[in-house]
Amino acid sequence: KPMALFIRDETVNDLAERFAKLTGKNKTEAVRIALEAQIAAFRNSETLADRIAQVQERAAASLGLGPDG
């Protein structure tokens, strides 16, 4: 069922139009593509805690320390 998408922010509208032109899609499809890409990137991104843990593990390994320090 088609639903209306109202963009009330001029900057957001301009970005949606620019992306639509780049992709050759209509504005609604371009917004869908952009949102899906951002959701996927967010889900696949590591947390800061994960990145810190990796740095700590590498540092410990380079100092010859075991996992318990």
Coordinates of C-alpha atoms in Angstrom, one line a residue:
K1 CA 0.0 0.0 0.0
P2 CA 1.6 3.3 -1.0
M3 CA 2.2 5.7 1.8
A4 CA 3.1 9.4 1.6
L5 CA 6.5 10.6 2.7
F6 CA 6.6 14.2 3.7
I7 CA 10.0 15.9 4.2
R8 CA 9.5 19.2 6.0
D9 CA 13.2 20.1 6.2
E10 CA 14.6 21.9 3.1
T11 CA 18.1 20.6 3.7
V12 CA 16.9 17.0 4.0
N13 CA 14.8 17.4 0.9
D14 CA 17.8 18.8 -1.0
L15 CA 19.9 15.8 0.1
A16 CA 17.2 13.4 -0.9
E17 CA 16.9 15.0 -4.3
R18 CA 20.7 15.0 -4.9
F19 CA 20.9 11.3 -3.9
A20 CA 17.9 10.5 -6.2
K21 CA 19.7 12.2 -9.1
L22 CA 22.9 10.3 -8.3
T23 CA 21.1 6.9 -8.2
G24 CA 18.7 7.6 -11.0
K25 CA 15.8 6.7 -8.7
N26 CA 12.8 8.7 -7.6
K27 CA 13.1 10.5 -4.2
T28 CA 11.2 7.9 -2.2
E29 CA 13.3 5.0 -3.6
A30 CA 16.5 7.0 -3.0
V31 CA 15.5 7.6 0.7
R32 CA 14.8 3.9 1.1
I33 CA 18.2 3.0 -0.3
A34 CA 20.0 5.5 1.9
L35 CA 18.1 4.4 5.0
E36 CA 18.7 0.7 4.3
A37 CA 22.4 1.4 3.8
Q38 CA 22.7 3.4 7.1
I39 CA 20.8 0.7 9.0
A40 CA 23.1 -2.0 7.6
A41 CA 26.2 0.1 8.5
F42 CA 24.9 0.7 12.0
R43 CA 24.2 -3.0 12.6
N44 CA 27.7 -3.9 11.2
S45 CA 29.6 -1.3 13.1
E46 CA 31.7 -2.2 16.1
T47 CA 31.0 -0.5 19.4
L48 CA 33.6 1.7 21.0
A49 CA 34.0 -1.0 23.7
D50 CA 34.7 -3.6 21.1
R51 CA 37.4 -1.4 19.5
I52 CA 39.0 -0.7 22.9
A53 CA 39.0 -4.4 23.8
Q54 CA 40.8 -5.1 20.5
V55 CA 43.4 -2.4 21.2
Q56 CA 43.9 -3.8 24.7
E57 CA 44.3 -7.3 23.4
R58 CA 46.9 -6.2 20.9
A59 CA 48.8 -4.2 23.5
A60 CA 48.8 -7.1 25.9
A61 CA 50.0 -9.5 23.2
S62 CA 52.8 -7.1 22.3
L63 CA 53.9 -7.0 25.9
G64 CA 53.7 -10.8 26.2
L65 CA 50.8 -10.7 28.6
G66 CA 48.1 -13.3 28.7
P67 CA 44.4 -12.5 28.4
D68 CA 44.2 -11.9 32.2
G69 CA 47.0 -9.3 32.1

